[in-house]
PDB file of C-alpha atoms and ligand atoms in Angstrom:
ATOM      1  CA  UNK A  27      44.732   5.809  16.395  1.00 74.00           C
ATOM      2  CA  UNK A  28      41.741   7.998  14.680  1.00 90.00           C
ATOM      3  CA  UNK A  29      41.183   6.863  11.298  1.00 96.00           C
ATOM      4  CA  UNK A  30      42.688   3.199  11.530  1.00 97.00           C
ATOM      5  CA  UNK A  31      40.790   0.485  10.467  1.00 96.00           C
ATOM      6  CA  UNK A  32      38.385  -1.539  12.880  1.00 97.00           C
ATOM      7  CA  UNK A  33      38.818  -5.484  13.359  1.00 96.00           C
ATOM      8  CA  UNK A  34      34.880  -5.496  13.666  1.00 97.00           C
ATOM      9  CA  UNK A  35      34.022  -2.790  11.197  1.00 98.00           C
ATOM     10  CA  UNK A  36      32.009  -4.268   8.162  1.00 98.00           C
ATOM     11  CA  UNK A  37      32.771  -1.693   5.892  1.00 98.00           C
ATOM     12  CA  UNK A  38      36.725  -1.523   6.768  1.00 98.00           C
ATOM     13  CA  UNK A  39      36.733  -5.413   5.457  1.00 98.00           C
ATOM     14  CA  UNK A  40      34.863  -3.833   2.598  1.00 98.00           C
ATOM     15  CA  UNK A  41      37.808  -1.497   1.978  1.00 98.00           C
ATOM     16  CA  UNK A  42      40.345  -4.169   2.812  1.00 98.00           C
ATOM     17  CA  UNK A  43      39.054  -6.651   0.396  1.00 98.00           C
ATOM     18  CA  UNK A  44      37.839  -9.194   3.429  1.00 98.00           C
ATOM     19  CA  UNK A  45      34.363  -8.533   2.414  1.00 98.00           C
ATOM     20  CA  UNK A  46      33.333  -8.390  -1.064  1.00 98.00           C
ATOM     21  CA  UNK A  47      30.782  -5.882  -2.901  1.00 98.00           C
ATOM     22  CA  UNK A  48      29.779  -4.517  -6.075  1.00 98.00           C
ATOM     23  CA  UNK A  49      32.620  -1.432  -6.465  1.00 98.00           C
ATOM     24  CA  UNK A  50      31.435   0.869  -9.031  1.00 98.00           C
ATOM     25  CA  UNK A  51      33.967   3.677  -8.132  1.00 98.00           C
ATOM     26  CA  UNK A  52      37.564   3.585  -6.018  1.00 98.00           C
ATOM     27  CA  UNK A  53      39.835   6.905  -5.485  1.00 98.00           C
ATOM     28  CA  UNK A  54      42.772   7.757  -3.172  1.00 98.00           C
ATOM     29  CA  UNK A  55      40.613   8.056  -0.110  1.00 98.00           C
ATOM     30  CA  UNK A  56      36.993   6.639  -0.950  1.00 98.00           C
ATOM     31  CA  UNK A  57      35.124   3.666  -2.130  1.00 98.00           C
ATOM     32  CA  UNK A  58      31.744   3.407  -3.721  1.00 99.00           C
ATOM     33  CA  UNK A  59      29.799   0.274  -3.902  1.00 99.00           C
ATOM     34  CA  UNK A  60      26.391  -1.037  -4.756  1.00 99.00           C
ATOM     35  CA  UNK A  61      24.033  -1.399  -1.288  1.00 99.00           C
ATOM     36  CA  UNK A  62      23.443  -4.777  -0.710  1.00 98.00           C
ATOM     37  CA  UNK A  63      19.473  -4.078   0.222  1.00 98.00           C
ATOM     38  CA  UNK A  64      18.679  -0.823  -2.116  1.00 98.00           C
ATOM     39  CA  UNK A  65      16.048   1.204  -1.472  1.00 98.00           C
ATOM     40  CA  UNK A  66      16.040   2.873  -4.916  1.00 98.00           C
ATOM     41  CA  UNK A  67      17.011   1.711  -8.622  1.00 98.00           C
ATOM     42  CA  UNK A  68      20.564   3.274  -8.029  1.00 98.00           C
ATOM     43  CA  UNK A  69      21.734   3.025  -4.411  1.00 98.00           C
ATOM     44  CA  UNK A  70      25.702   3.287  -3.890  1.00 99.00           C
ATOM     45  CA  UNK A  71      27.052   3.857  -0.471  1.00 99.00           C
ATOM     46  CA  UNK A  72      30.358   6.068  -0.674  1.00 99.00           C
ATOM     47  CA  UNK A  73      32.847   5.533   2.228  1.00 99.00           C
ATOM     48  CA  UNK A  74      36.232   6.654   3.330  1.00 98.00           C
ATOM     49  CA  UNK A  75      39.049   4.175   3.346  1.00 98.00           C
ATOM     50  CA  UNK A  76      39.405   5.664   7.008  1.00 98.00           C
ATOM     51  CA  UNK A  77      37.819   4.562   9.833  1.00 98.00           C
ATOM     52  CA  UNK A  78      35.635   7.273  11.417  1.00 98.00           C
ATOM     53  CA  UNK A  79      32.008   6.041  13.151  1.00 98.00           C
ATOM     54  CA  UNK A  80      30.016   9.473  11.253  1.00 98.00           C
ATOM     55  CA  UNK A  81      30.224  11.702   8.791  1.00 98.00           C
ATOM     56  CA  UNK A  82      30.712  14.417  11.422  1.00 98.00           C
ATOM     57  CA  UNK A  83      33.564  13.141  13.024  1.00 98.00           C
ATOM     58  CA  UNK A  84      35.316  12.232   9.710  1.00 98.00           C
ATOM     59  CA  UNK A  85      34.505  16.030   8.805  1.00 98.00           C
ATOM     60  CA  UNK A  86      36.287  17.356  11.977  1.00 98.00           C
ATOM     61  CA  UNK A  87      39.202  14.910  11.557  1.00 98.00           C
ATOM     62  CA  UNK A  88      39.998  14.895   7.667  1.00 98.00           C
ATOM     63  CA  UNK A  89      37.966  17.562   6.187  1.00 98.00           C
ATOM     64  CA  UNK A  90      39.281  16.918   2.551  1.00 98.00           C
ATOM     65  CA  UNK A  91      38.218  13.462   2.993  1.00 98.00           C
ATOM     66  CA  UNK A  92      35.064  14.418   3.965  1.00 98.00           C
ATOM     67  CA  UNK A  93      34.918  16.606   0.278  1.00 98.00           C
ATOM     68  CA  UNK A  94      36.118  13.826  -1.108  1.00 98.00           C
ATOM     69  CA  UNK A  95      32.840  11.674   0.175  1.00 99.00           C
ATOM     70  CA  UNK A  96      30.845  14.651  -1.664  1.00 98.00           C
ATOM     71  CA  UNK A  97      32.869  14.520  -5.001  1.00 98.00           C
ATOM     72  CA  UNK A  98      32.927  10.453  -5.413  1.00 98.00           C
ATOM     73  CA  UNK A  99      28.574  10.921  -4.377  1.00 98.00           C
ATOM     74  CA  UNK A 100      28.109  13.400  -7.078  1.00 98.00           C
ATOM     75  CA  UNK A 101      30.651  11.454  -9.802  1.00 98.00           C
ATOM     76  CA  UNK A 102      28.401   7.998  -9.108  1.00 98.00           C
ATOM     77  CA  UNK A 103      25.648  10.300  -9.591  1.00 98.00           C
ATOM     78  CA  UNK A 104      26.406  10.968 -12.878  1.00 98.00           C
ATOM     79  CA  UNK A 105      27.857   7.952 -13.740  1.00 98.00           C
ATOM     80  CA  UNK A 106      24.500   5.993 -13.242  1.00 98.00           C
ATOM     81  CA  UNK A 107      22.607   8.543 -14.797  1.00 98.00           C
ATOM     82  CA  UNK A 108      20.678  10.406 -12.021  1.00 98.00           C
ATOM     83  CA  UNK A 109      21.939  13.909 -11.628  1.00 97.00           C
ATOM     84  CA  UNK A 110      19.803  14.920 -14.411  1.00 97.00           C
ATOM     85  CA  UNK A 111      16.578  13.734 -12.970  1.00 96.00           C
ATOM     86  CA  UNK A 112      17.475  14.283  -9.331  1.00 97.00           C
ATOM     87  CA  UNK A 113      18.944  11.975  -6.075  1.00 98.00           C
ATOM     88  CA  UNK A 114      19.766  12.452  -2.646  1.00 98.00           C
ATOM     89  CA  UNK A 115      22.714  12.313  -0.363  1.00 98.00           C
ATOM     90  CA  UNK A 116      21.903  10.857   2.807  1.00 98.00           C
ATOM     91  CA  UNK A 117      24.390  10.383   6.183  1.00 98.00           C
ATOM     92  CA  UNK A 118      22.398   8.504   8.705  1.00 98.00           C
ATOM     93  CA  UNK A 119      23.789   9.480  11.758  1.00 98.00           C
ATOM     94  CA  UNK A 120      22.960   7.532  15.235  1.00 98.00           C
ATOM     95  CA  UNK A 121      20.667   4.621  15.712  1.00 98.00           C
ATOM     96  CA  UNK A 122      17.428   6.664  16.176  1.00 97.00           C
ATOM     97  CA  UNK A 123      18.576   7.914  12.311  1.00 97.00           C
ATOM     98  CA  UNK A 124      18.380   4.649  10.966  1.00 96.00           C
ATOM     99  CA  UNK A 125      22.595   4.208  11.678  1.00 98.00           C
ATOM    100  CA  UNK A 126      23.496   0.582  11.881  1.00 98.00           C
ATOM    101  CA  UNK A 127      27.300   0.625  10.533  1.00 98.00           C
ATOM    102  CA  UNK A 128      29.223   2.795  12.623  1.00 98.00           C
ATOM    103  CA  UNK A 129      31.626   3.949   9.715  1.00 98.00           C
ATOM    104  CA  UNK A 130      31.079   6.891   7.842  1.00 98.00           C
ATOM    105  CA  UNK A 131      29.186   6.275   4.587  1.00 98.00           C
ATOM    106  CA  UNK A 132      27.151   8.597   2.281  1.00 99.00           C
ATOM    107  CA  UNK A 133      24.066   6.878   0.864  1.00 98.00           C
ATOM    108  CA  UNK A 134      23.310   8.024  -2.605  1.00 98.00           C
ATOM    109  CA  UNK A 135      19.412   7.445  -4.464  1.00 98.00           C
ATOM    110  CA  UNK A 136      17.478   7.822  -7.325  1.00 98.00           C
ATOM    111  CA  UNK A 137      16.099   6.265 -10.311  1.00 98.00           C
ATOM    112  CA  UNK A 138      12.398   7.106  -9.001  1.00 97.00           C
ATOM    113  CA  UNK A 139      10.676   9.561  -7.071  1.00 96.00           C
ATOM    114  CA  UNK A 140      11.925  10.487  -3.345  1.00 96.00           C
ATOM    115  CA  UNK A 141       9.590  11.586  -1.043  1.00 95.00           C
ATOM    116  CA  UNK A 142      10.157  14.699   0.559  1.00 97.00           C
ATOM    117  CA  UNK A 143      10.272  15.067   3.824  1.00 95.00           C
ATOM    118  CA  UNK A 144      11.596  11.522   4.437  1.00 92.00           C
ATOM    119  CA  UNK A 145      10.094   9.356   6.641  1.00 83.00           C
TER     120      UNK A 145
HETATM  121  P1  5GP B  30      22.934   2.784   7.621  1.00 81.71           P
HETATM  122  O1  5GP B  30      21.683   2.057   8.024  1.00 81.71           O
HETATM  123  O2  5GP B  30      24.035   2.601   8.651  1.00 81.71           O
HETATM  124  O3  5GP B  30      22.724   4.231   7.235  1.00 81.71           O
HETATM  125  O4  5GP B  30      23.415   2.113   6.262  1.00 81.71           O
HETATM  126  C1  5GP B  30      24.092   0.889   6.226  1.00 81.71           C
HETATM  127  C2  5GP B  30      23.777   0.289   4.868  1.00 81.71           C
HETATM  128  O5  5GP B  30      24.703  -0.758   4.650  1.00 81.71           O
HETATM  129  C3  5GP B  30      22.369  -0.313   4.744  1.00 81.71           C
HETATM  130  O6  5GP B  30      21.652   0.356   3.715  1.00 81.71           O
HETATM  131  C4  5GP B  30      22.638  -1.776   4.431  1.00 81.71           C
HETATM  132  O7  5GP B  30      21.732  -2.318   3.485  1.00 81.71           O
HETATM  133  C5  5GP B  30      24.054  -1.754   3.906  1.00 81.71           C
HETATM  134  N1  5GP B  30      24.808  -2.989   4.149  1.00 81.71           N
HETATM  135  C6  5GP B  30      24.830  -3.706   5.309  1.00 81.71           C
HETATM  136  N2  5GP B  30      25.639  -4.773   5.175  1.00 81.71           N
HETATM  137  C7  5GP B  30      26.151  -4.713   3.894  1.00 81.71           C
HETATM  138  C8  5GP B  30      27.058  -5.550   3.172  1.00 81.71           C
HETATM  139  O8  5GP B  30      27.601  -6.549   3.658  1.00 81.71           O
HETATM  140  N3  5GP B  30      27.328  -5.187   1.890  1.00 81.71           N
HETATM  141  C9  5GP B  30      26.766  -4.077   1.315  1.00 81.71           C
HETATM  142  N4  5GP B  30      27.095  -3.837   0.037  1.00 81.71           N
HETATM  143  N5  5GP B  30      25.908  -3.264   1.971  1.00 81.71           N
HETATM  144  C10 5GP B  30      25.603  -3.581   3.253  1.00 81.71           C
HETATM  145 ZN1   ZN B  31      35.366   0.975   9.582  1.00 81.71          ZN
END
């Protein structure tokens, strides 16, 4: 069924527990944890507890959940500091995007200067 989590899905053993990582936030419907290869002094990935393989699919199917994604990005923004000097949401979306876990996940960075456009 949509939404239901994957046997070989990395980031639903993350929500089950199966898999640790660094949580720095948890709701109802999203986890946010600590990138385990960061790009930038603060980089937090932000996920759904549901399975869904891009942010645009989780948006059609569960559209709070999707807000929810935003909210949790934006509180772990401010919670490390960097919505005063500026970060960026990213959703890589399909392998020529840089996509390599096929479940829904909002990067956020900062702590330094971002480049814009991005490479
Ligand atoms: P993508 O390339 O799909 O946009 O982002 C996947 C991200 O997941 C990458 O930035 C990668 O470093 C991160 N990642 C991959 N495996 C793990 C893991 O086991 N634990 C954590 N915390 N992050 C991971
Ligand atoms: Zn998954």
């Amino acid at each position: 069924m949509a939404g239901e989590p994957q046997s070989d899905c990395l980031f639903c053993k993350i929500v089950s527990g199966d898999i640790p990582a660094t949580i720095v936030r948890e709701s109802g419907t999203t986890v946010a944890f600590r990138d385990i290869n960061p790009q930038a002094p603060t980089h937090v990935l932000v996920i759904p507890k549901v399975h869904y393989p891009d942010a645009a699919s989780l948006a059609a199917a569960e559209p709070q959940i999707a807000a929810d994604v935003l909210t949790e990005a934006g509180a772990v923004a401010a919670d490390e500091k960097i919505d005063s000097t500026g970060y960026r949401v990213i959703f890589n979306t399909g392998s020529g995007a840089g996509q390599t876990v096929f479940h829904a996940h909002a990067h956020v960075l900062g702590g330094r200067g971002l480049q814009w456009p991005p490479g």
